[in-house]
mmCIF file with all atom_site columns, C-alpha atoms in Angstrom:
data_model
loop_
_atom_site.group_PDB
_atom_site.id
_atom_site.type_symbol
_atom_site.label_atom_id
_atom_site.label_alt_id
_atom_site.label_comp_id
_atom_site.label_asym_id
_atom_site.label_entity_id
_atom_site.label_seq_id
_atom_site.pdbx_PDB_ins_code
_atom_site.Cartn_x
_atom_site.Cartn_y
_atom_site.Cartn_z
_atom_site.occupancy
_atom_site.B_iso_or_equiv
_atom_site.pdbx_formal_charge
_atom_site.auth_seq_id
_atom_site.auth_comp_id
_atom_site.auth_asym_id
_atom_site.auth_atom_id
_atom_site.pdbx_PDB_model_num
ATOM 1   C CA . MET N 1 1   ? 342.143 4.393  -26.618 1.00 34.00 ? 1   MET N CA 1
ATOM 2   C CA . ILE N 1 2   ? 344.033 2.213  -28.647 1.00 39.00 ? 2   ILE N CA 1
ATOM 3   C CA . PRO N 1 3   ? 345.889 -0.696 -26.771 1.00 39.00 ? 3   PRO N CA 1
ATOM 4   C CA . GLY N 1 4   ? 349.541 0.086  -26.458 1.00 37.00 ? 4   GLY N CA 1
ATOM 5   C CA . MET N 1 5   ? 349.358 3.200  -28.483 1.00 37.00 ? 5   MET N CA 1
ATOM 6   C CA . ASN N 1 6   ? 350.455 5.814  -26.054 1.00 37.00 ? 6   ASN N CA 1
ATOM 7   C CA . PRO N 1 7   ? 353.628 4.598  -24.439 1.00 40.00 ? 7   PRO N CA 1
ATOM 8   C CA . PRO N 1 8   ? 355.217 6.544  -21.482 1.00 37.00 ? 8   PRO N CA 1
ATOM 9   C CA . ALA N 1 9   ? 357.960 7.905  -23.430 1.00 42.00 ? 9   ALA N CA 1
ATOM 10  C CA . MET N 1 10  ? 355.927 9.968  -25.872 1.00 47.00 ? 10  MET N CA 1
ATOM 11  C CA . LYS N 1 11  ? 354.908 13.811 -24.770 1.00 50.00 ? 11  LYS N CA 1
ATOM 12  C CA . PRO N 1 12  ? 351.461 15.080 -25.594 1.00 48.00 ? 12  PRO N CA 1
ATOM 13  C CA . PRO N 1 13  ? 351.231 16.672 -29.297 1.00 52.00 ? 13  PRO N CA 1
ATOM 14  C CA . VAL N 1 14  ? 351.490 20.121 -29.815 1.00 66.00 ? 14  VAL N CA 1
ATOM 15  C CA . MET N 1 15  ? 348.262 20.437 -31.706 1.00 85.00 ? 15  MET N CA 1
ATOM 16  C CA . THR N 1 16  ? 345.361 18.658 -30.081 1.00 91.00 ? 16  THR N CA 1
ATOM 17  C CA . PRO N 1 17  ? 343.357 16.507 -32.314 1.00 95.00 ? 17  PRO N CA 1
ATOM 18  C CA . PRO N 1 18  ? 340.645 16.119 -33.797 1.00 96.00 ? 18  PRO N CA 1
ATOM 19  C CA . TYR N 1 19  ? 341.954 18.533 -36.796 1.00 97.00 ? 19  TYR N CA 1
ATOM 20  C CA . TYR N 1 20  ? 342.837 17.657 -40.301 1.00 98.00 ? 20  TYR N CA 1
ATOM 21  C CA . ALA N 1 21  ? 345.852 16.665 -42.562 1.00 97.00 ? 21  ALA N CA 1
ATOM 22  C CA . VAL N 1 22  ? 346.067 16.827 -46.396 1.00 98.00 ? 22  VAL N CA 1
ATOM 23  C CA . ILE N 1 23  ? 348.267 14.291 -47.125 1.00 97.00 ? 23  ILE N CA 1
ATOM 24  C CA . PHE N 1 24  ? 349.632 15.664 -50.928 1.00 97.00 ? 24  PHE N CA 1
ATOM 25  C CA . THR N 1 25  ? 352.232 12.675 -52.028 1.00 96.00 ? 25  THR N CA 1
ATOM 26  C CA . SER N 1 26  ? 353.767 13.531 -55.565 1.00 96.00 ? 26  SER N CA 1
ATOM 27  C CA . GLN N 1 27  ? 356.321 12.928 -58.235 1.00 95.00 ? 27  GLN N CA 1
ATOM 28  C CA . ARG N 1 28  ? 358.080 15.668 -59.817 1.00 95.00 ? 28  ARG N CA 1
ATOM 29  C CA . THR N 1 29  ? 358.629 15.826 -63.437 1.00 94.00 ? 29  THR N CA 1
ATOM 30  C CA . ALA N 1 30  ? 362.595 17.048 -64.347 1.00 94.00 ? 30  ALA N CA 1
ATOM 31  C CA . GLU N 1 31  ? 361.128 20.848 -64.869 1.00 92.00 ? 31  GLU N CA 1
ATOM 32  C CA . ILE N 1 32  ? 362.759 22.732 -62.332 1.00 91.00 ? 32  ILE N CA 1
ATOM 33  C CA . ASP N 1 33  ? 361.586 26.479 -63.770 1.00 95.00 ? 33  ASP N CA 1
ATOM 34  C CA . GLY N 1 34  ? 359.697 28.250 -61.185 1.00 96.00 ? 34  GLY N CA 1
ATOM 35  C CA . TYR N 1 35  ? 358.992 25.336 -58.873 1.00 95.00 ? 35  TYR N CA 1
ATOM 36  C CA . ASP N 1 36  ? 361.206 26.277 -55.805 1.00 94.00 ? 36  ASP N CA 1
ATOM 37  C CA . ASP N 1 37  ? 359.604 29.663 -55.584 1.00 97.00 ? 37  ASP N CA 1
ATOM 38  C CA . THR N 1 38  ? 356.384 28.668 -56.137 1.00 97.00 ? 38  THR N CA 1
ATOM 39  C CA . ALA N 1 39  ? 356.576 26.021 -53.290 1.00 95.00 ? 39  ALA N CA 1
ATOM 40  C CA . GLU N 1 40  ? 357.937 28.230 -51.062 1.00 95.00 ? 40  GLU N CA 1
ATOM 41  C CA . ARG N 1 41  ? 355.545 30.813 -51.356 1.00 97.00 ? 41  ARG N CA 1
ATOM 42  C CA . MET N 1 42  ? 352.724 28.263 -51.038 1.00 96.00 ? 42  MET N CA 1
ATOM 43  C CA . LEU N 1 43  ? 354.146 27.422 -47.427 1.00 94.00 ? 43  LEU N CA 1
ATOM 44  C CA . GLU N 1 44  ? 354.105 31.409 -46.707 1.00 96.00 ? 44  GLU N CA 1
ATOM 45  C CA . LEU N 1 45  ? 350.545 31.441 -48.085 1.00 97.00 ? 45  LEU N CA 1
ATOM 46  C CA . ALA N 1 46  ? 349.319 28.853 -46.510 1.00 96.00 ? 46  ALA N CA 1
ATOM 47  C CA . ALA N 1 47  ? 350.462 29.720 -43.272 1.00 95.00 ? 47  ALA N CA 1
ATOM 48  C CA . ALA N 1 48  ? 348.599 32.846 -43.088 1.00 97.00 ? 48  ALA N CA 1
ATOM 49  C CA . GLN N 1 49  ? 345.275 31.134 -43.803 1.00 97.00 ? 49  GLN N CA 1
ATOM 50  C CA . PRO N 1 50  ? 342.349 30.919 -41.445 1.00 97.00 ? 50  PRO N CA 1
ATOM 51  C CA . GLY N 1 51  ? 343.135 27.485 -39.448 1.00 95.00 ? 51  GLY N CA 1
ATOM 52  C CA . TYR N 1 52  ? 346.180 26.913 -40.996 1.00 95.00 ? 52  TYR N CA 1
ATOM 53  C CA . LEU N 1 53  ? 347.977 24.674 -38.144 1.00 94.00 ? 53  LEU N CA 1
ATOM 54  C CA . GLY N 1 54  ? 351.214 23.398 -39.371 1.00 93.00 ? 54  GLY N CA 1
ATOM 55  C CA . VAL N 1 55  ? 352.948 21.743 -42.259 1.00 94.00 ? 55  VAL N CA 1
ATOM 56  C CA . GLU N 1 56  ? 355.630 18.829 -42.704 1.00 93.00 ? 56  GLU N CA 1
ATOM 57  C CA . SER N 1 57  ? 357.434 18.230 -46.337 1.00 93.00 ? 57  SER N CA 1
ATOM 58  C CA . ALA N 1 58  ? 360.174 16.106 -47.286 1.00 94.00 ? 58  ALA N CA 1
ATOM 59  C CA . ARG N 1 59  ? 361.157 15.268 -50.785 1.00 92.00 ? 59  ARG N CA 1
ATOM 60  C CA . ASP N 1 60  ? 363.453 12.418 -51.891 1.00 92.00 ? 60  ASP N CA 1
ATOM 61  C CA . ALA N 1 61  ? 366.396 12.366 -54.548 1.00 89.00 ? 61  ALA N CA 1
ATOM 62  C CA . GLY N 1 62  ? 364.403 10.419 -56.917 1.00 88.00 ? 62  GLY N CA 1
ATOM 63  C CA . GLY N 1 63  ? 361.934 13.435 -56.753 1.00 90.00 ? 63  GLY N CA 1
ATOM 64  C CA . LEU N 1 64  ? 358.910 11.592 -54.663 1.00 93.00 ? 64  LEU N CA 1
ATOM 65  C CA . GLY N 1 65  ? 357.961 14.362 -52.013 1.00 95.00 ? 65  GLY N CA 1
ATOM 66  C CA . ILE N 1 66  ? 355.535 14.260 -49.435 1.00 96.00 ? 66  ILE N CA 1
ATOM 67  C CA . THR N 1 67  ? 353.501 17.162 -47.669 1.00 96.00 ? 67  THR N CA 1
ATOM 68  C CA . VAL N 1 68  ? 351.348 17.214 -44.834 1.00 96.00 ? 68  VAL N CA 1
ATOM 69  C CA . SER N 1 69  ? 349.563 20.444 -43.950 1.00 96.00 ? 69  SER N CA 1
ATOM 70  C CA . TYR N 1 70  ? 347.573 20.435 -41.080 1.00 96.00 ? 70  TYR N CA 1
ATOM 71  C CA . TRP N 1 71  ? 344.310 22.467 -40.443 1.00 96.00 ? 71  TRP N CA 1
ATOM 72  C CA . ALA N 1 72  ? 341.736 23.076 -38.122 1.00 96.00 ? 72  ALA N CA 1
ATOM 73  C CA . THR N 1 73  ? 338.307 22.214 -40.006 1.00 97.00 ? 73  THR N CA 1
ATOM 74  C CA . LEU N 1 74  ? 337.416 20.902 -43.773 1.00 97.00 ? 74  LEU N CA 1
ATOM 75  C CA . GLU N 1 75  ? 336.137 24.498 -44.037 1.00 98.00 ? 75  GLU N CA 1
ATOM 76  C CA . ASP N 1 76  ? 339.540 26.226 -43.892 1.00 98.00 ? 76  ASP N CA 1
ATOM 77  C CA . ILE N 1 77  ? 340.901 23.258 -46.190 1.00 98.00 ? 77  ILE N CA 1
ATOM 78  C CA . ALA N 1 78  ? 338.526 24.401 -48.878 1.00 98.00 ? 78  ALA N CA 1
ATOM 79  C CA . ALA N 1 79  ? 338.962 27.748 -48.681 1.00 98.00 ? 79  ALA N CA 1
ATOM 80  C CA . TRP N 1 80  ? 342.743 27.595 -48.911 1.00 98.00 ? 80  TRP N CA 1
ATOM 81  C CA . ARG N 1 81  ? 341.989 25.370 -52.011 1.00 97.00 ? 81  ARG N CA 1
ATOM 82  C CA . ARG N 1 82  ? 339.621 27.979 -53.403 1.00 97.00 ? 82  ARG N CA 1
ATOM 83  C CA . HIS N 1 83  ? 342.445 31.029 -52.906 1.00 97.00 ? 83  HIS N CA 1
ATOM 84  C CA . ALA N 1 84  ? 343.105 32.457 -56.528 1.00 97.00 ? 84  ALA N CA 1
ATOM 85  C CA . GLU N 1 85  ? 347.066 32.142 -56.008 1.00 97.00 ? 85  GLU N CA 1
ATOM 86  C CA . HIS N 1 86  ? 346.667 28.763 -55.085 1.00 97.00 ? 86  HIS N CA 1
ATOM 87  C CA . THR N 1 87  ? 344.563 27.798 -57.784 1.00 97.00 ? 87  THR N CA 1
ATOM 88  C CA . LEU N 1 88  ? 347.000 29.263 -60.102 1.00 97.00 ? 88  LEU N CA 1
ATOM 89  C CA . ALA N 1 89  ? 349.709 27.563 -58.786 1.00 97.00 ? 89  ALA N CA 1
ATOM 90  C CA . ARG N 1 90  ? 348.217 24.107 -59.007 1.00 96.00 ? 90  ARG N CA 1
ATOM 91  C CA . GLU N 1 91  ? 347.519 24.491 -62.926 1.00 96.00 ? 91  GLU N CA 1
ATOM 92  C CA . ARG N 1 92  ? 350.952 25.429 -63.597 1.00 97.00 ? 92  ARG N CA 1
ATOM 93  C CA . GLY N 1 93  ? 351.835 21.864 -61.015 1.00 96.00 ? 93  GLY N CA 1
ATOM 94  C CA . ARG N 1 94  ? 349.908 19.917 -63.518 1.00 96.00 ? 94  ARG N CA 1
ATOM 95  C CA . ALA N 1 95  ? 351.238 21.809 -66.400 1.00 96.00 ? 95  ALA N CA 1
ATOM 96  C CA . ASP N 1 96  ? 355.037 21.678 -65.598 1.00 96.00 ? 96  ASP N CA 1
ATOM 97  C CA . TRP N 1 97  ? 355.997 20.317 -62.412 1.00 97.00 ? 97  TRP N CA 1
ATOM 98  C CA . TYR N 1 98  ? 354.252 16.773 -61.464 1.00 97.00 ? 98  TYR N CA 1
ATOM 99  C CA . ALA N 1 99  ? 354.179 13.402 -63.188 1.00 96.00 ? 99  ALA N CA 1
ATOM 100 C CA . HIS N 1 100 ? 351.433 12.393 -60.781 1.00 95.00 ? 100 HIS N CA 1
ATOM 101 C CA . TYR N 1 101 ? 349.941 13.286 -57.517 1.00 95.00 ? 101 TYR N CA 1
ATOM 102 C CA . GLU N 1 102 ? 347.683 11.810 -54.538 1.00 95.00 ? 102 GLU N CA 1
ATOM 103 C CA . LEU N 1 103 ? 345.766 13.796 -52.586 1.00 96.00 ? 103 LEU N CA 1
ATOM 104 C CA . ARG N 1 104 ? 344.350 12.531 -49.251 1.00 97.00 ? 104 ARG N CA 1
ATOM 105 C CA . ILE N 1 105 ? 342.472 14.768 -46.687 1.00 98.00 ? 105 ILE N CA 1
ATOM 106 C CA . ALA N 1 106 ? 342.190 12.768 -43.329 1.00 98.00 ? 106 ALA N CA 1
ATOM 107 C CA . ARG N 1 107 ? 340.835 13.511 -39.374 1.00 98.00 ? 107 ARG N CA 1
ATOM 108 C CA . VAL N 1 108 ? 343.661 13.412 -37.378 1.00 98.00 ? 108 VAL N CA 1
ATOM 109 C CA . GLU N 1 109 ? 342.557 11.465 -34.468 1.00 97.00 ? 109 GLU N CA 1
ATOM 110 C CA . ARG N 1 110 ? 345.787 10.391 -32.032 1.00 95.00 ? 110 ARG N CA 1
ATOM 111 C CA . ALA N 1 111 ? 348.482 12.465 -32.027 1.00 94.00 ? 111 ALA N CA 1
ATOM 112 C CA . TYR N 1 112 ? 352.029 11.839 -30.623 1.00 92.00 ? 112 TYR N CA 1
ATOM 113 C CA . SER N 1 113 ? 355.399 13.270 -30.382 1.00 92.00 ? 113 SER N CA 1
ATOM 114 C CA . TRP N 1 114 ? 358.908 11.991 -29.086 1.00 94.00 ? 114 TRP N CA 1
ATOM 115 C CA . ASP N 1 115 ? 362.306 13.903 -28.165 1.00 94.00 ? 115 ASP N CA 1
ATOM 116 C CA . LYS N 1 116 ? 365.740 12.248 -27.932 1.00 93.00 ? 116 LYS N CA 1
ATOM 117 C CA . PRO N 1 117 ? 366.665 12.834 -24.127 1.00 91.00 ? 117 PRO N CA 1
ATOM 118 C CA . GLU N 1 118 ? 369.069 15.333 -23.808 1.00 80.00 ? 118 GLU N CA 1
ATOM 119 C CA . MET G 1 1   ? 331.295 17.206 -50.202 1.00 35.00 ? 1   MET G CA 1
ATOM 120 C CA . ILE G 1 2   ? 333.756 19.744 -50.079 1.00 39.00 ? 2   ILE G CA 1
ATOM 121 C CA . PRO G 1 3   ? 332.964 22.409 -52.703 1.00 39.00 ? 3   PRO G CA 1
ATOM 122 C CA . GLY G 1 4   ? 336.070 22.468 -55.549 1.00 37.00 ? 4   GLY G CA 1
ATOM 123 C CA . MET G 1 5   ? 337.271 19.489 -53.719 1.00 37.00 ? 5   MET G CA 1
ATOM 124 C CA . ASN G 1 6   ? 336.764 17.255 -56.789 1.00 37.00 ? 6   ASN G CA 1
ATOM 125 C CA . PRO G 1 7   ? 337.910 18.844 -60.356 1.00 39.00 ? 7   PRO G CA 1
ATOM 126 C CA . PRO G 1 8   ? 337.047 16.404 -63.192 1.00 37.00 ? 8   PRO G CA 1
ATOM 127 C CA . ALA G 1 9   ? 341.064 16.183 -64.384 1.00 42.00 ? 9   ALA G CA 1
ATOM 128 C CA . MET G 1 10  ? 340.863 13.680 -60.996 1.00 46.00 ? 10  MET G CA 1
ATOM 129 C CA . LYS G 1 11  ? 340.514 9.780  -61.046 1.00 50.00 ? 11  LYS G CA 1
ATOM 130 C CA . PRO G 1 12  ? 338.926 8.030  -58.568 1.00 48.00 ? 12  PRO G CA 1
ATOM 131 C CA . PRO G 1 13  ? 341.365 7.079  -55.813 1.00 52.00 ? 13  PRO G CA 1
ATOM 132 C CA . VAL G 1 14  ? 342.959 2.876  -55.795 1.00 66.00 ? 14  VAL G CA 1
ATOM 133 C CA . MET G 1 15  ? 341.813 2.809  -52.125 1.00 85.00 ? 15  MET G CA 1
ATOM 134 C CA . THR G 1 16  ? 337.977 4.067  -51.084 1.00 91.00 ? 16  THR G CA 1
ATOM 135 C CA . PRO G 1 17  ? 337.782 5.863  -48.229 1.00 95.00 ? 17  PRO G CA 1
ATOM 136 C CA . PRO G 1 18  ? 337.404 5.624  -45.713 1.00 96.00 ? 18  PRO G CA 1
ATOM 137 C CA . TYR G 1 19  ? 340.559 3.743  -44.402 1.00 97.00 ? 19  TYR G CA 1
ATOM 138 C CA . TYR G 1 20  ? 343.178 5.224  -42.068 1.00 98.00 ? 20  TYR G CA 1
ATOM 139 C CA . ALA G 1 21  ? 346.961 6.775  -42.213 1.00 97.00 ? 21  ALA G CA 1
ATOM 140 C CA . VAL G 1 22  ? 349.632 6.275  -39.820 1.00 98.00 ? 22  VAL G CA 1
ATOM 141 C CA . ILE G 1 23  ? 351.453 9.779  -40.648 1.00 97.00 ? 23  ILE G CA 1
ATOM 142 C CA . PHE G 1 24  ? 355.364 9.158  -39.041 1.00 97.00 ? 24  PHE G CA 1
ATOM 143 C CA . THR G 1 25  ? 357.161 12.287 -39.188 1.00 96.00 ? 25  THR G CA 1
ATOM 144 C CA . SER G 1 26  ? 360.662 12.024 -38.193 1.00 96.00 ? 26  SER G CA 1
ATOM 145 C CA . GLN G 1 27  ? 363.904 13.945 -37.921 1.00 95.00 ? 27  GLN G CA 1
ATOM 146 C CA . ARG G 1 28  ? 367.149 11.149 -38.293 1.00 95.00 ? 28  ARG G CA 1
ATOM 147 C CA . THR G 1 29  ? 370.445 11.317 -36.134 1.00 94.00 ? 29  THR G CA 1
ATOM 148 C CA . ALA G 1 30  ? 373.791 10.569 -37.633 1.00 94.00 ? 30  ALA G CA 1
ATOM 149 C CA . GLU G 1 31  ? 373.747 6.900  -36.988 1.00 92.00 ? 31  GLU G CA 1
ATOM 150 C CA . ILE G 1 32  ? 373.515 4.920  -39.928 1.00 91.00 ? 32  ILE G CA 1
ATOM 151 C CA . ASP G 1 33  ? 374.490 1.707  -38.536 1.00 95.00 ? 33  ASP G CA 1
ATOM 152 C CA . GLY G 1 34  ? 371.433 -0.751 -39.324 1.00 96.00 ? 34  GLY G CA 1
ATOM 153 C CA . TYR G 1 35  ? 368.955 2.023  -40.056 1.00 95.00 ? 35  TYR G CA 1
ATOM 154 C CA . ASP G 1 36  ? 368.475 1.106  -43.794 1.00 94.00 ? 36  ASP G CA 1
ATOM 155 C CA . ASP G 1 37  ? 368.393 -2.648 -43.554 1.00 97.00 ? 37  ASP G CA 1
ATOM 156 C CA . THR G 1 38  ? 365.874 -1.994 -40.671 1.00 97.00 ? 38  THR G CA 1
ATOM 157 C CA . ALA G 1 39  ? 363.804 0.466  -42.515 1.00 95.00 ? 39  ALA G CA 1
ATOM 158 C CA . GLU G 1 40  ? 363.418 -2.372 -45.757 1.00 95.00 ? 40  GLU G CA 1
ATOM 159 C CA . ARG G 1 41  ? 362.435 -4.834 -43.233 1.00 97.00 ? 41  ARG G CA 1
ATOM 160 C CA . MET G 1 42  ? 359.495 -2.899 -41.468 1.00 96.00 ? 42  MET G CA 1
ATOM 161 C CA . LEU G 1 43  ? 358.313 -2.180 -45.040 1.00 94.00 ? 43  LEU G CA 1
ATOM 162 C CA . GLU G 1 44  ? 358.397 -5.837 -46.195 1.00 96.00 ? 44  GLU G CA 1
ATOM 163 C CA . LEU G 1 45  ? 356.920 -6.656 -42.882 1.00 97.00 ? 45  LEU G CA 1
ATOM 164 C CA . ALA G 1 46  ? 354.252 -4.174 -42.445 1.00 96.00 ? 46  ALA G CA 1
ATOM 165 C CA . ALA G 1 47  ? 353.312 -5.240 -46.673 1.00 95.00 ? 47  ALA G CA 1
ATOM 166 C CA . ALA G 1 48  ? 352.629 -8.894 -44.867 1.00 97.00 ? 48  ALA G CA 1
ATOM 167 C CA . GLN G 1 49  ? 350.306 -7.974 -42.313 1.00 97.00 ? 49  GLN G CA 1
ATOM 168 C CA . PRO G 1 50  ? 346.465 -7.986 -42.066 1.00 97.00 ? 50  PRO G CA 1
ATOM 169 C CA . GLY G 1 51  ? 344.710 -4.862 -42.812 1.00 95.00 ? 51  GLY G CA 1
ATOM 170 C CA . TYR G 1 52  ? 347.653 -3.188 -44.913 1.00 95.00 ? 52  TYR G CA 1
ATOM 171 C CA . LEU G 1 53  ? 346.496 -1.462 -47.912 1.00 94.00 ? 53  LEU G CA 1
ATOM 172 C CA . GLY G 1 54  ? 350.050 0.561  -48.759 1.00 93.00 ? 54  GLY G CA 1
ATOM 173 C CA . VAL G 1 55  ? 352.607 2.892  -47.792 1.00 94.00 ? 55  VAL G CA 1
ATOM 174 C CA . GLU G 1 56  ? 355.111 6.199  -48.871 1.00 93.00 ? 56  GLU G CA 1
ATOM 175 C CA . SER G 1 57  ? 357.910 7.360  -47.986 1.00 93.00 ? 57  SER G CA 1
ATOM 176 C CA . ALA G 1 58  ? 360.071 10.493 -48.431 1.00 94.00 ? 58  ALA G CA 1
ATOM 177 C CA . ARG G 1 59  ? 363.119 11.555 -46.738 1.00 92.00 ? 59  ARG G CA 1
ATOM 178 C CA . ASP G 1 60  ? 365.263 14.807 -47.690 1.00 92.00 ? 60  ASP G CA 1
ATOM 179 C CA . ALA G 1 61  ? 368.734 15.359 -47.597 1.00 89.00 ? 61  ALA G CA 1
ATOM 180 C CA . GLY G 1 62  ? 368.419 17.387 -44.273 1.00 88.00 ? 62  GLY G CA 1
ATOM 181 C CA . GLY G 1 63  ? 367.305 13.669 -42.562 1.00 90.00 ? 63  GLY G CA 1
ATOM 182 C CA . LEU G 1 64  ? 363.470 14.935 -42.284 1.00 93.00 ? 64  LEU G CA 1
ATOM 183 C CA . GLY G 1 65  ? 361.175 11.701 -43.350 1.00 95.00 ? 65  GLY G CA 1
ATOM 184 C CA . ILE G 1 66  ? 357.900 11.197 -43.791 1.00 96.00 ? 66  ILE G CA 1
ATOM 185 C CA . THR G 1 67  ? 356.699 8.000  -43.980 1.00 96.00 ? 67  THR G CA 1
ATOM 186 C CA . VAL G 1 68  ? 352.666 7.598  -44.140 1.00 96.00 ? 68  VAL G CA 1
ATOM 187 C CA . SER G 1 69  ? 351.131 3.672  -43.924 1.00 96.00 ? 69  SER G CA 1
ATOM 188 C CA . TYR G 1 70  ? 347.622 3.083  -44.913 1.00 96.00 ? 70  TYR G CA 1
ATOM 189 C CA . TRP G 1 71  ? 345.626 0.224  -43.406 1.00 97.00 ? 71  TRP G CA 1
ATOM 190 C CA . ALA G 1 72  ? 341.808 -0.845 -43.218 1.00 96.00 ? 72  ALA G CA 1
ATOM 191 C CA . THR G 1 73  ? 341.310 -0.049 -39.471 1.00 97.00 ? 73  THR G CA 1
ATOM 192 C CA . LEU G 1 74  ? 342.031 0.850  -36.341 1.00 97.00 ? 74  LEU G CA 1
ATOM 193 C CA . GLU G 1 75  ? 342.706 -2.749 -34.899 1.00 98.00 ? 75  GLU G CA 1
ATOM 194 C CA . ASP G 1 76  ? 345.158 -3.197 -37.790 1.00 98.00 ? 76  ASP G CA 1
ATOM 195 C CA . ILE G 1 77  ? 347.360 -0.601 -36.448 1.00 98.00 ? 77  ILE G CA 1
ATOM 196 C CA . ALA G 1 78  ? 347.428 -1.330 -32.888 1.00 98.00 ? 78  ALA G CA 1
ATOM 197 C CA . ALA G 1 79  ? 348.209 -4.925 -34.159 1.00 98.00 ? 79  ALA G CA 1
ATOM 198 C CA . TRP G 1 80  ? 351.384 -4.106 -36.379 1.00 98.00 ? 80  TRP G CA 1
ATOM 199 C CA . ARG G 1 81  ? 352.020 -1.819 -33.628 1.00 97.00 ? 81  ARG G CA 1
ATOM 200 C CA . ARG G 1 82  ? 352.175 -4.971 -31.042 1.00 97.00 ? 82  ARG G CA 1
ATOM 201 C CA . HIS G 1 83  ? 354.079 -6.846 -33.573 1.00 97.00 ? 83  HIS G CA 1
ATOM 202 C CA . ALA G 1 84  ? 357.197 -7.988 -31.693 1.00 97.00 ? 84  ALA G CA 1
ATOM 203 C CA . GLU G 1 85  ? 360.012 -7.516 -34.369 1.00 97.00 ? 85  GLU G CA 1
ATOM 204 C CA . HIS G 1 86  ? 358.441 -4.021 -34.864 1.00 97.00 ? 86  HIS G CA 1
ATOM 205 C CA . THR G 1 87  ? 358.266 -3.283 -31.548 1.00 97.00 ? 87  THR G CA 1
ATOM 206 C CA . LEU G 1 88  ? 362.089 -4.165 -31.246 1.00 97.00 ? 88  LEU G CA 1
ATOM 207 C CA . ALA G 1 89  ? 362.953 -1.907 -34.460 1.00 97.00 ? 89  ALA G CA 1
ATOM 208 C CA . ARG G 1 90  ? 360.898 1.213  -32.611 1.00 96.00 ? 90  ARG G CA 1
ATOM 209 C CA . GLU G 1 91  ? 363.420 0.740  -29.364 1.00 96.00 ? 91  GLU G CA 1
ATOM 210 C CA . ARG G 1 92  ? 366.435 0.579  -32.048 1.00 97.00 ? 92  ARG G CA 1
ATOM 211 C CA . GLY G 1 93  ? 364.784 3.602  -33.533 1.00 97.00 ? 93  GLY G CA 1
ATOM 212 C CA . ARG G 1 94  ? 364.244 5.839  -30.167 1.00 96.00 ? 94  ARG G CA 1
ATOM 213 C CA . ALA G 1 95  ? 367.804 4.223  -29.027 1.00 96.00 ? 95  ALA G CA 1
ATOM 214 C CA . ASP G 1 96  ? 369.805 5.333  -32.172 1.00 96.00 ? 96  ASP G CA 1
ATOM 215 C CA . TRP G 1 97  ? 368.352 6.815  -35.148 1.00 97.00 ? 97  TRP G CA 1
ATOM 216 C CA . TYR G 1 98  ? 365.885 9.082  -34.381 1.00 97.00 ? 98  TYR G CA 1
ATOM 217 C CA . ALA G 1 99  ? 366.348 12.705 -32.872 1.00 96.00 ? 99  ALA G CA 1
ATOM 218 C CA . HIS G 1 100 ? 362.519 13.619 -32.680 1.00 95.00 ? 100 HIS G CA 1
ATOM 219 C CA . TYR G 1 101 ? 359.432 12.241 -34.352 1.00 95.00 ? 101 TYR G CA 1
ATOM 220 C CA . GLU G 1 102 ? 355.686 13.092 -34.546 1.00 95.00 ? 102 GLU G CA 1
ATOM 221 C CA . LEU G 1 103 ? 353.053 9.910  -34.604 1.00 96.00 ? 103 LEU G CA 1
ATOM 222 C CA . ARG G 1 104 ? 349.438 10.716 -36.095 1.00 97.00 ? 104 ARG G CA 1
ATOM 223 C CA . ILE G 1 105 ? 346.583 8.428  -36.529 1.00 98.00 ? 105 ILE G CA 1
ATOM 224 C CA . ALA G 1 106 ? 343.991 9.514  -39.023 1.00 98.00 ? 106 ALA G CA 1
ATOM 225 C CA . ARG G 1 107 ? 341.191 8.832  -41.257 1.00 98.00 ? 107 ARG G CA 1
ATOM 226 C CA . VAL G 1 108 ? 340.940 9.109  -44.526 1.00 98.00 ? 108 VAL G CA 1
ATOM 227 C CA . GLU G 1 109 ? 338.184 10.410 -45.335 1.00 97.00 ? 109 GLU G CA 1
ATOM 228 C CA . ARG G 1 110 ? 338.682 11.607 -49.268 1.00 95.00 ? 110 ARG G CA 1
ATOM 229 C CA . ALA G 1 111 ? 341.398 10.752 -51.646 1.00 94.00 ? 111 ALA G CA 1
ATOM 230 C CA . TYR G 1 112 ? 342.145 11.772 -55.189 1.00 92.00 ? 112 TYR G CA 1
ATOM 231 C CA . SER G 1 113 ? 345.073 10.863 -57.645 1.00 92.00 ? 113 SER G CA 1
ATOM 232 C CA . TRP G 1 114 ? 345.814 12.482 -60.576 1.00 94.00 ? 114 TRP G CA 1
ATOM 233 C CA . ASP G 1 115 ? 348.362 11.289 -63.478 1.00 94.00 ? 115 ASP G CA 1
ATOM 234 C CA . LYS G 1 116 ? 349.830 13.611 -66.293 1.00 93.00 ? 116 LYS G CA 1
ATOM 235 C CA . PRO G 1 117 ? 348.120 12.605 -69.389 1.00 90.00 ? 117 PRO G CA 1
ATOM 236 C CA . GLU G 1 118 ? 350.202 10.962 -71.764 1.00 80.00 ? 118 GLU G CA 1
#
């Protein structure tokens, strides 16, 4: 327990650590053809994989995006990476849609959530 | 090493794992007064703290934002959390700016980056 990391206002998380996060930070190119459909399809497909726990994604007006997906184990992440349709989508991403990206695999050790009181 | 997690196209990361990520996912309210200035100030202040490694942030048009800050140790994260001005900003955030948030502390175990070839 880190001192001060769990104030009373915060609820227990929906997902109980430990679990894994894939933090994907990307800068888009100006190429839009096919991107939205593929991104939507990948979210749908990921959600159907073993060990998938959830995803959060935001992209700002300047084209910088962060997508964090959550998984039960490292093996689940590796299996999703090997998925044939996902592999093709990544290749298309490198060819057309991304100027730069960073990918990090992290073990979630603590999690808190907070909702504004009604 | 996870099979398939390190294709030749990816470069070594700038920051070498292990290090820590604070994944902060938030839904904003409609209240804008003071938010941008405080958010900017917090980024500036965080960058001056011991153990700070970097930050990535994106907020989409619907008000969902993801900010991931990176730190050398858990102790650095706890010290930044205790910082007086940061504590006040979080209180203002709960009172005015956020409808909901999730906060996760994760240990980055692997990291890759990719740049589009010139």
